C-alpha cells in the first residue's frame, strides 16, 4: 500500500478526480464568467460581440447602482460586526453561565431562526412589518407610539435598516453557536485562577473570554463580511432591491441584470468584480484581525 | 519482483478504470428519458412539455389552458402533455435558464416584445408561417401579431387582447358615497375620500414595477392624445424631455403619491398581495389588465366580492387631448414553439390545435379567464364584467398596440423600471423621471 502511495502516477490518479471536480465546478465557471464579462451578450446562446473593458468601465465609472449595492453590503457587514457579534458573544457568555436545563432550552430557542427556511422568514417579516396589518405597527399602537408607525420595508428611509434588522436577527443563531462552542473550549481553571487574582464580572470576560475567543472572532468577522457581500435570498424575497435602490445588494443586482435585463455580459462583469471584492475583504480581515491566541 | 510490478500495474489500472467509470456515470444524459417516444410508428406515444406561467389550473387562464390540453389528450390518446407551470416572475427567470441550457420543452408561454426578442436572438423559439394562422379556424384580430413579429418574421401567437382598466368594488364606492370617477380630478377626489375613511383607494404591485410603466403610458396617452407618441420617444424619433406631455404625466403620477392613492406598502407588494388586498375588499380599486376578467367567475373569491366587482375605463385627464374611449391595448402574452423540442412535428400539431379559435379563444372566453386576441362568439352567459370588457374593447380608440417598457431592449426595460422605482419610492422628481426615460432610450439606440 505504501508503495502505491509513493508512486507519483497513483497520487495523480487519486487526486485527479478531486481536482477535476474543482476545475469543472469552480474554475471553469469563473473562467467562463471572465470571458463573458468582455462581451455584450444578452444570454448564453445569443449573439456575442467582444467589447473589451467597456462593461468594467461602465460599472466602475458610471454605475451608481453598483456602488450603492456595494455600500449596502458593507453596511450590512458592519452591522453584523458591530451590532450582531457583540450581542452574540454576550449571549454566548450568559448561556454558558446559565448551565443546566435552561441552557439547553435557550440554546434551542436562539437557534430556531437558523432552521427556518429563508422563504418563510422573508414572508413572515414582510407580514410583521406590513403597515396595515403588521404586528410591529400594532405593537407601536398598543404602547402609545402610534406616531412611529411606518411602512417599514416600503419606505426608502427605513427599508435598509429594517432589512438589516431581519438579516441580523436571522443570522443571530449561527453567530451565537460559534461563540458558544468557542467559550465551551476555554478551560474552567483559567476562570478560577482569574477569580483568585481578583478578577470578576465584565473584567473577567474582557480579559479572559474575549482574548481566548479571538480565533473564533477572526473567523466570524471574515464570514460576516462574506455573508454580507453574498446576501441575496432575503433581499430578493422581501424588497427585490427596492424601493428605488434603497436595499440593492450585489447578488440581487447581478441576478436582475443577468435574467431580467438580459445584460448577461454586464452581469458577468459584476460577478468578476464581486469575486475580487470578496477576496479583498477576506484578505483584509485576515490581515488586520489578530487570530493568534493571546 | 516481476510479480510485484504486475500487481502494482493491475492495481493502478483497476483504480483508473473505476474512476473513469464513476465519472462517466455522473455525466450520463438522462434528459431524453423524460420525453421519450416508445411503441411503433403508427401509434407511438409521445410526451410533450408545455411551460406555462399559469400555476393555478383550477381557475382563470390556467383552467382555460388546462381545458385545451385535456381536449387534445382526449382526441389524441397517444399524446401526453406535461404542464410545468410557475408564477409569472419566476417563470420569466426560469425561461431564461431554459433558454441558456436549451431545455427540451416543446411549447412555451412567451411575453411579447423585449422578452421574446431575447429568446429569438438565442434561437430558442421557432419561426412560424403567418399564412398557417389565417382564416376561419383562427380568426385573429388585425394587428394581433405586431408584438410577436421581428424583422418581418413571426415567432409566436398572442393568446389575449390585453388592455388596462380599473377594476373597482361597487359596494365600497356606494357605501362611502363616492362617485365612480370619469376624470383625473374625480379620481383624486375619490382617493381623498377613501383615505379619510381609512380605506386604501387603489391597490398596486409596486415591487414588480411594470404596472407603473403601464399607468404612466395610459395617462400619457390621455394627456397628449397620441398613442404612438411614447413609442416614438422609445424609438428616439422624438425626445422624452422635449415633449412636454411626458413631464405633465409625471406630475399627475406625483399627485397619486401626494394623495396616497396606493396602499401603504405598495413598493413591497407583489402581484398576488396587491390582488388579495382588492379581492378582500380592503382596496376600492385595482389598476390591472383585462386578463383578470376571471375574477368575476372565480369561486375561490367571496360571492360578496364577485357581485360587487365593476370595471371602469381609465379616467380622462381634464385638459388633456385624449378621449375617454382611448385604450392602452396590446398583445402581451402568447405561445411559441421551441427549437429544443424533441418532437417538433407533434408539438406543432398541438400548438396549431391550441391556438384555434374554438380551443384557446373559446375556453378563455367561456371560462371568463381573459379577452382573446381572436374573434369570439358571445354565449349569452357572460358575466357583467365580461360584457363591460367587450364593450370597452369594441369601442376602444387610439390603441398603441405595445407596452412602452417592452418596446425596446430588455436593458431599456430594466433602466425604465429602475427610474419608475426611484420615482414611485419618492427619491426622484418628475423632471428626473423624464430625464431618466430619455437617457434609457438614448442608451439603447446607441
PDB file of C-alpha atoms in Angstrom, chain A residues 6-220:
ATOM      1  CA  UNK A   6       4.632   6.684  -3.102  1.00  0.00           C
ATOM      2  CA  UNK A   7       4.023   6.235  -6.806  1.00  0.00           C
ATOM      3  CA  UNK A   8       3.508   9.613  -8.467  1.00  0.00           C
ATOM      4  CA  UNK A   9       1.095   8.196 -11.011  1.00  0.00           C
ATOM      5  CA  UNK A  10      -1.001   6.735  -8.203  1.00  0.00           C
ATOM      6  CA  UNK A  11      -1.020  10.022  -6.320  1.00  0.00           C
ATOM      7  CA  UNK A  12      -2.094  11.744  -9.517  1.00  0.00           C
ATOM      8  CA  UNK A  13      -4.880   9.252 -10.101  1.00  0.00           C
ATOM      9  CA  UNK A  14      -6.219   9.680  -6.595  1.00  0.00           C
ATOM     10  CA  UNK A  15      -6.055  13.439  -6.632  1.00  0.00           C
ATOM     11  CA  UNK A  16      -7.202  13.867 -10.236  1.00  0.00           C
ATOM     12  CA  UNK A  17     -10.973  13.377  -9.711  1.00  0.00           C
ATOM     13  CA  UNK A  18     -10.976  15.947  -6.928  1.00  0.00           C
ATOM     14  CA  UNK A  19      -9.034  18.448  -8.984  1.00  0.00           C
ATOM     15  CA  UNK A  20     -11.249  17.777 -11.994  1.00  0.00           C
ATOM     16  CA  UNK A  21     -14.367  18.365  -9.918  1.00  0.00           C
ATOM     17  CA  UNK A  22     -12.888  21.572  -8.528  1.00  0.00           C
ATOM     18  CA  UNK A  23     -11.861  22.718 -12.004  1.00  0.00           C
ATOM     19  CA  UNK A  24     -15.267  21.986 -13.511  1.00  0.00           C
ATOM     20  CA  UNK A  25     -17.420  23.419 -10.748  1.00  0.00           C
ATOM     21  CA  UNK A  26     -15.282  26.350  -9.551  1.00  0.00           C
ATOM     22  CA  UNK A  27     -12.624  27.327 -12.040  1.00  0.00           C
ATOM     23  CA  UNK A  28     -14.497  26.740 -15.293  1.00  0.00           C
ATOM     24  CA  UNK A  29     -17.483  28.941 -14.342  1.00  0.00           C
ATOM     25  CA  UNK A  30     -15.149  31.715 -13.188  1.00  0.00           C
ATOM     26  CA  UNK A  31     -13.125  31.496 -16.410  1.00  0.00           C
ATOM     27  CA  UNK A  32     -16.350  31.471 -18.467  1.00  0.00           C
ATOM     28  CA  UNK A  33     -17.712  34.373 -16.444  1.00  0.00           C
ATOM     29  CA  UNK A  34     -14.481  36.250 -17.048  1.00  0.00           C
ATOM     30  CA  UNK A  35     -14.815  35.616 -20.778  1.00  0.00           C
ATOM     31  CA  UNK A  36     -18.471  36.702 -20.890  1.00  0.00           C
ATOM     32  CA  UNK A  37     -17.623  39.864 -18.947  1.00  0.00           C
ATOM     33  CA  UNK A  38     -15.820  41.179 -22.016  1.00  0.00           C
ATOM     34  CA  UNK A  39     -18.867  40.688 -24.231  1.00  0.00           C
ATOM     35  CA  UNK A  40     -22.238  42.351 -24.673  1.00  0.00           C
ATOM     36  CA  UNK A  41     -24.198  39.094 -24.909  1.00  0.00           C
ATOM     37  CA  UNK A  42     -27.866  39.062 -23.853  1.00  0.00           C
ATOM     38  CA  UNK A  43     -27.624  35.485 -22.622  1.00  0.00           C
ATOM     39  CA  UNK A  44     -25.886  32.209 -23.404  1.00  0.00           C
ATOM     40  CA  UNK A  45     -26.569  31.233 -26.992  1.00  0.00           C
ATOM     41  CA  UNK A  46     -27.230  34.764 -28.216  1.00  0.00           C
ATOM     42  CA  UNK A  47     -25.029  36.912 -30.437  1.00  0.00           C
ATOM     43  CA  UNK A  48     -21.729  37.706 -28.806  1.00  0.00           C
ATOM     44  CA  UNK A  49     -19.556  40.737 -29.516  1.00  0.00           C
ATOM     45  CA  UNK A  50     -16.277  41.358 -27.739  1.00  0.00           C
ATOM     46  CA  UNK A  51     -16.336  44.861 -26.282  1.00  0.00           C
ATOM     47  CA  UNK A  52     -13.134  44.831 -24.233  1.00  0.00           C
ATOM     48  CA  UNK A  53     -13.259  46.579 -20.880  1.00  0.00           C
ATOM     49  CA  UNK A  54     -16.444  48.504 -21.732  1.00  0.00           C
ATOM     50  CA  UNK A  55     -18.539  46.679 -19.107  1.00  0.00           C
ATOM     51  CA  UNK A  56     -15.951  47.299 -16.397  1.00  0.00           C
ATOM     52  CA  UNK A  57     -15.598  50.933 -17.391  1.00  0.00           C
ATOM     53  CA  UNK A  58     -19.365  51.404 -17.247  1.00  0.00           C
ATOM     54  CA  UNK A  59     -19.578  49.609 -13.900  1.00  0.00           C
ATOM     55  CA  UNK A  60     -16.765  51.375 -12.147  1.00  0.00           C
ATOM     56  CA  UNK A  61     -17.229  54.857 -13.553  1.00  0.00           C
ATOM     57  CA  UNK A  62     -20.889  55.284 -14.417  1.00  0.00           C
ATOM     58  CA  UNK A  63     -22.979  52.774 -12.491  1.00  0.00           C
ATOM     59  CA  UNK A  64     -24.194  54.308  -9.253  1.00  0.00           C
ATOM     60  CA  UNK A  65     -26.429  51.287  -8.623  1.00  0.00           C
ATOM     61  CA  UNK A  66     -23.371  49.030  -8.394  1.00  0.00           C
ATOM     62  CA  UNK A  67     -21.700  51.277  -5.839  1.00  0.00           C
ATOM     63  CA  UNK A  68     -24.958  51.553  -3.922  1.00  0.00           C
ATOM     64  CA  UNK A  69     -25.168  47.742  -3.769  1.00  0.00           C
ATOM     65  CA  UNK A  70     -21.593  47.522  -2.562  1.00  0.00           C
ATOM     66  CA  UNK A  71     -22.148  50.227   0.048  1.00  0.00           C
ATOM     67  CA  UNK A  72     -25.262  48.420   1.327  1.00  0.00           C
ATOM     68  CA  UNK A  73     -23.292  45.166   1.579  1.00  0.00           C
ATOM     69  CA  UNK A  74     -20.540  46.903   3.530  1.00  0.00           C
ATOM     70  CA  UNK A  75     -23.153  48.480   5.828  1.00  0.00           C
ATOM     71  CA  UNK A  76     -24.661  45.066   6.422  1.00  0.00           C
ATOM     72  CA  UNK A  77     -21.187  43.630   7.128  1.00  0.00           C
ATOM     73  CA  UNK A  78     -20.550  46.412   9.639  1.00  0.00           C
ATOM     74  CA  UNK A  79     -23.987  45.789  11.115  1.00  0.00           C
ATOM     75  CA  UNK A  80     -23.050  42.160  11.617  1.00  0.00           C
ATOM     76  CA  UNK A  81     -19.686  43.004  13.170  1.00  0.00           C
ATOM     77  CA  UNK A  82     -20.684  45.975  15.317  1.00  0.00           C
ATOM     78  CA  UNK A  83     -24.233  45.015  16.328  1.00  0.00           C
ATOM     79  CA  UNK A  84     -24.751  41.304  15.890  1.00  0.00           C
ATOM     80  CA  UNK A  85     -21.474  39.823  17.062  1.00  0.00           C
ATOM     81  CA  UNK A  86     -21.027  41.640  20.384  1.00  0.00           C
ATOM     82  CA  UNK A  87     -24.592  40.618  21.265  1.00  0.00           C
ATOM     83  CA  UNK A  88     -23.803  37.066  20.170  1.00  0.00           C
ATOM     84  CA  UNK A  89     -20.716  36.996  22.434  1.00  0.00           C
ATOM     85  CA  UNK A  90     -22.695  38.442  25.331  1.00  0.00           C
ATOM     86  CA  UNK A  91     -25.465  35.877  24.931  1.00  0.00           C
ATOM     87  CA  UNK A  92     -22.938  33.071  24.488  1.00  0.00           C
ATOM     88  CA  UNK A  93     -21.321  34.025  27.816  1.00  0.00           C
ATOM     89  CA  UNK A  94     -24.707  34.292  29.547  1.00  0.00           C
ATOM     90  CA  UNK A  95     -25.774  30.972  28.081  1.00  0.00           C
ATOM     91  CA  UNK A  96     -22.570  29.327  29.256  1.00  0.00           C
ATOM     92  CA  UNK A  97     -23.027  30.704  32.774  1.00  0.00           C
ATOM     93  CA  UNK A  98     -26.673  29.617  32.857  1.00  0.00           C
ATOM     94  CA  UNK A  99     -25.995  25.888  32.926  1.00  0.00           C
ATOM     95  CA  UNK A 100     -28.430  23.016  33.364  1.00  0.00           C
ATOM     96  CA  UNK A 101     -31.745  22.584  31.573  1.00  0.00           C
ATOM     97  CA  UNK A 102     -32.270  26.288  30.957  1.00  0.00           C
ATOM     98  CA  UNK A 103     -29.032  26.428  28.959  1.00  0.00           C
ATOM     99  CA  UNK A 104     -30.265  23.708  26.618  1.00  0.00           C
ATOM    100  CA  UNK A 105     -33.692  25.293  26.223  1.00  0.00           C
ATOM    101  CA  UNK A 106     -32.337  28.748  25.419  1.00  0.00           C
ATOM    102  CA  UNK A 107     -29.696  27.297  23.116  1.00  0.00           C
ATOM    103  CA  UNK A 108     -32.500  25.697  21.105  1.00  0.00           C
ATOM    104  CA  UNK A 109     -34.653  28.818  21.137  1.00  0.00           C
ATOM    105  CA  UNK A 110     -31.830  31.027  19.879  1.00  0.00           C
ATOM    106  CA  UNK A 111     -31.065  28.611  17.083  1.00  0.00           C
ATOM    107  CA  UNK A 112     -34.652  28.356  15.792  1.00  0.00           C
ATOM    108  CA  UNK A 113     -34.372  31.197  13.193  1.00  0.00           C
ATOM    109  CA  UNK A 114     -31.461  29.333  11.603  1.00  0.00           C
ATOM    110  CA  UNK A 115     -33.519  26.247  10.846  1.00  0.00           C
ATOM    111  CA  UNK A 116     -36.437  28.152   9.335  1.00  0.00           C
ATOM    112  CA  UNK A 117     -36.372  28.443   5.559  1.00  0.00           C
ATOM    113  CA  UNK A 118     -35.356  31.825   4.156  1.00  0.00           C
ATOM    114  CA  UNK A 119     -38.643  31.983   2.239  1.00  0.00           C
ATOM    115  CA  UNK A 120     -40.630  31.600   5.462  1.00  0.00           C
ATOM    116  CA  UNK A 121     -38.505  34.173   7.287  1.00  0.00           C
ATOM    117  CA  UNK A 122     -38.916  36.674   4.447  1.00  0.00           C
ATOM    118  CA  UNK A 123     -42.661  36.171   4.219  1.00  0.00           C
ATOM    119  CA  UNK A 124     -43.014  36.329   7.991  1.00  0.00           C
ATOM    120  CA  UNK A 125     -41.164  39.631   8.313  1.00  0.00           C
ATOM    121  CA  UNK A 126     -42.960  41.093   5.303  1.00  0.00           C
ATOM    122  CA  UNK A 127     -46.196  40.394   7.151  1.00  0.00           C
ATOM    123  CA  UNK A 128     -44.915  41.533  10.550  1.00  0.00           C
ATOM    124  CA  UNK A 129     -43.713  44.810   9.059  1.00  0.00           C
ATOM    125  CA  UNK A 130     -46.750  45.417   6.884  1.00  0.00           C
ATOM    126  CA  UNK A 131     -48.081  48.884   7.647  1.00  0.00           C
ATOM    127  CA  UNK A 132     -51.773  47.968   7.642  1.00  0.00           C
ATOM    128  CA  UNK A 133     -51.970  44.556   9.312  1.00  0.00           C
ATOM    129  CA  UNK A 134     -48.400  44.001  10.549  1.00  0.00           C
ATOM    130  CA  UNK A 135     -47.725  43.250  14.183  1.00  0.00           C
ATOM    131  CA  UNK A 136     -44.879  45.765  14.506  1.00  0.00           C
ATOM    132  CA  UNK A 137     -47.191  48.717  13.865  1.00  0.00           C
ATOM    133  CA  UNK A 138     -49.912  47.166  16.034  1.00  0.00           C
ATOM    134  CA  UNK A 139     -47.438  46.884  18.933  1.00  0.00           C
ATOM    135  CA  UNK A 140     -46.412  50.503  18.465  1.00  0.00           C
ATOM    136  CA  UNK A 141     -50.100  51.404  18.670  1.00  0.00           C
ATOM    137  CA  UNK A 142     -50.516  49.468  21.903  1.00  0.00           C
ATOM    138  CA  UNK A 143     -47.535  51.090  23.632  1.00  0.00           C
ATOM    139  CA  UNK A 144     -48.696  54.534  22.561  1.00  0.00           C
ATOM    140  CA  UNK A 145     -46.088  55.168  19.895  1.00  0.00           C
ATOM    141  CA  UNK A 146     -48.551  55.493  17.017  1.00  0.00           C
ATOM    142  CA  UNK A 147     -46.526  58.313  15.516  1.00  0.00           C
ATOM    143  CA  UNK A 148     -43.678  55.845  14.902  1.00  0.00           C
ATOM    144  CA  UNK A 149     -45.858  53.667  12.683  1.00  0.00           C
ATOM    145  CA  UNK A 150     -44.320  53.159   9.297  1.00  0.00           C
ATOM    146  CA  UNK A 151     -44.274  51.251   6.029  1.00  0.00           C
ATOM    147  CA  UNK A 152     -41.030  49.744   7.299  1.00  0.00           C
ATOM    148  CA  UNK A 153     -39.880  47.926   4.174  1.00  0.00           C
ATOM    149  CA  UNK A 154     -41.788  50.115   1.735  1.00  0.00           C
ATOM    150  CA  UNK A 155     -40.255  53.461   2.655  1.00  0.00           C
ATOM    151  CA  UNK A 156     -36.798  54.416   1.390  1.00  0.00           C
ATOM    152  CA  UNK A 157     -35.834  55.946   4.733  1.00  0.00           C
ATOM    153  CA  UNK A 158     -36.452  52.787   6.763  1.00  0.00           C
ATOM    154  CA  UNK A 159     -36.190  49.946   4.230  1.00  0.00           C
ATOM    155  CA  UNK A 160     -32.459  49.343   4.606  1.00  0.00           C
ATOM    156  CA  UNK A 161     -32.400  49.460   8.389  1.00  0.00           C
ATOM    157  CA  UNK A 162     -35.452  47.153   8.547  1.00  0.00           C
ATOM    158  CA  UNK A 163     -33.803  44.704   6.193  1.00  0.00           C
ATOM    159  CA  UNK A 164     -30.556  44.807   8.180  1.00  0.00           C
ATOM    160  CA  UNK A 165     -32.575  44.039  11.279  1.00  0.00           C
ATOM    161  CA  UNK A 166     -34.170  40.983   9.615  1.00  0.00           C
ATOM    162  CA  UNK A 167     -30.793  39.719   8.416  1.00  0.00           C
ATOM    163  CA  UNK A 168     -29.110  40.281  11.760  1.00  0.00           C
ATOM    164  CA  UNK A 169     -31.978  38.554  13.529  1.00  0.00           C
ATOM    165  CA  UNK A 170     -31.981  35.555  11.225  1.00  0.00           C
ATOM    166  CA  UNK A 171     -28.188  35.083  11.414  1.00  0.00           C
ATOM    167  CA  UNK A 172     -28.015  35.547  15.188  1.00  0.00           C
ATOM    168  CA  UNK A 173     -28.240  31.809  15.981  1.00  0.00           C
ATOM    169  CA  UNK A 174     -25.219  30.905  13.894  1.00  0.00           C
ATOM    170  CA  UNK A 175     -23.027  33.578  15.458  1.00  0.00           C
ATOM    171  CA  UNK A 176     -24.166  32.522  18.896  1.00  0.00           C
ATOM    172  CA  UNK A 177     -23.410  28.873  18.179  1.00  0.00           C
ATOM    173  CA  UNK A 178     -19.836  29.595  17.082  1.00  0.00           C
ATOM    174  CA  UNK A 179     -19.046  31.786  20.087  1.00  0.00           C
ATOM    175  CA  UNK A 180     -20.793  29.413  22.451  1.00  0.00           C
ATOM    176  CA  UNK A 181     -18.682  26.474  21.297  1.00  0.00           C
ATOM    177  CA  UNK A 182     -15.607  28.711  21.500  1.00  0.00           C
ATOM    178  CA  UNK A 183     -16.434  29.569  25.104  1.00  0.00           C
ATOM    179  CA  UNK A 184     -17.051  25.919  25.947  1.00  0.00           C
ATOM    180  CA  UNK A 185     -13.479  25.271  24.801  1.00  0.00           C
ATOM    181  CA  UNK A 186     -11.990  27.688  27.356  1.00  0.00           C
ATOM    182  CA  UNK A 187     -10.718  25.705  30.356  1.00  0.00           C
ATOM    183  CA  UNK A 188     -12.646  26.427  33.558  1.00  0.00           C
ATOM    184  CA  UNK A 189      -9.401  26.626  35.625  1.00  0.00           C
ATOM    185  CA  UNK A 190      -8.444  29.828  33.812  1.00  0.00           C
ATOM    186  CA  UNK A 191     -11.539  31.477  35.270  1.00  0.00           C
ATOM    187  CA  UNK A 192     -10.782  30.035  38.693  1.00  0.00           C
ATOM    188  CA  UNK A 193      -7.226  31.396  38.538  1.00  0.00           C
ATOM    189  CA  UNK A 194      -8.535  34.793  37.446  1.00  0.00           C
ATOM    190  CA  UNK A 195     -11.037  34.745  40.323  1.00  0.00           C
ATOM    191  CA  UNK A 196      -8.208  34.080  42.763  1.00  0.00           C
ATOM    192  CA  UNK A 197      -6.365  37.030  41.272  1.00  0.00           C
ATOM    193  CA  UNK A 198      -9.402  39.178  41.998  1.00  0.00           C
ATOM    194  CA  UNK A 199     -10.935  39.484  38.518  1.00  0.00           C
ATOM    195  CA  UNK A 200     -14.703  39.271  38.217  1.00  0.00           C
ATOM    196  CA  UNK A 201     -17.706  40.346  36.196  1.00  0.00           C
ATOM    197  CA  UNK A 202     -17.102  42.240  32.975  1.00  0.00           C
ATOM    198  CA  UNK A 203     -13.364  42.495  33.621  1.00  0.00           C
ATOM    199  CA  UNK A 204     -13.078  38.726  33.863  1.00  0.00           C
ATOM    200  CA  UNK A 205     -14.669  38.224  30.459  1.00  0.00           C
ATOM    201  CA  UNK A 206     -12.902  41.177  28.881  1.00  0.00           C
ATOM    202  CA  UNK A 207      -9.523  39.853  29.986  1.00  0.00           C
ATOM    203  CA  UNK A 208     -10.114  36.110  29.669  1.00  0.00           C
ATOM    204  CA  UNK A 209     -13.056  35.188  27.444  1.00  0.00           C
ATOM    205  CA  UNK A 210     -12.683  37.739  24.655  1.00  0.00           C
ATOM    206  CA  UNK A 211      -8.913  37.263  24.104  1.00  0.00           C
ATOM    207  CA  UNK A 212      -9.308  33.489  24.111  1.00  0.00           C
ATOM    208  CA  UNK A 213     -12.151  33.788  21.629  1.00  0.00           C
ATOM    209  CA  UNK A 214     -10.005  35.782  19.216  1.00  0.00           C
ATOM    210  CA  UNK A 215      -9.503  32.906  16.725  1.00  0.00           C
ATOM    211  CA  UNK A 216     -13.294  32.450  16.594  1.00  0.00           C
ATOM    212  CA  UNK A 217     -13.816  36.211  16.296  1.00  0.00           C
ATOM    213  CA  UNK A 218     -11.337  36.397  13.407  1.00  0.00           C
ATOM    214  CA  UNK A 219     -13.137  33.652  11.504  1.00  0.00           C
ATOM    215  CA  UNK A 220     -16.527  35.145  12.325  1.00  0.00           C
TER     216      UNK A 220
END
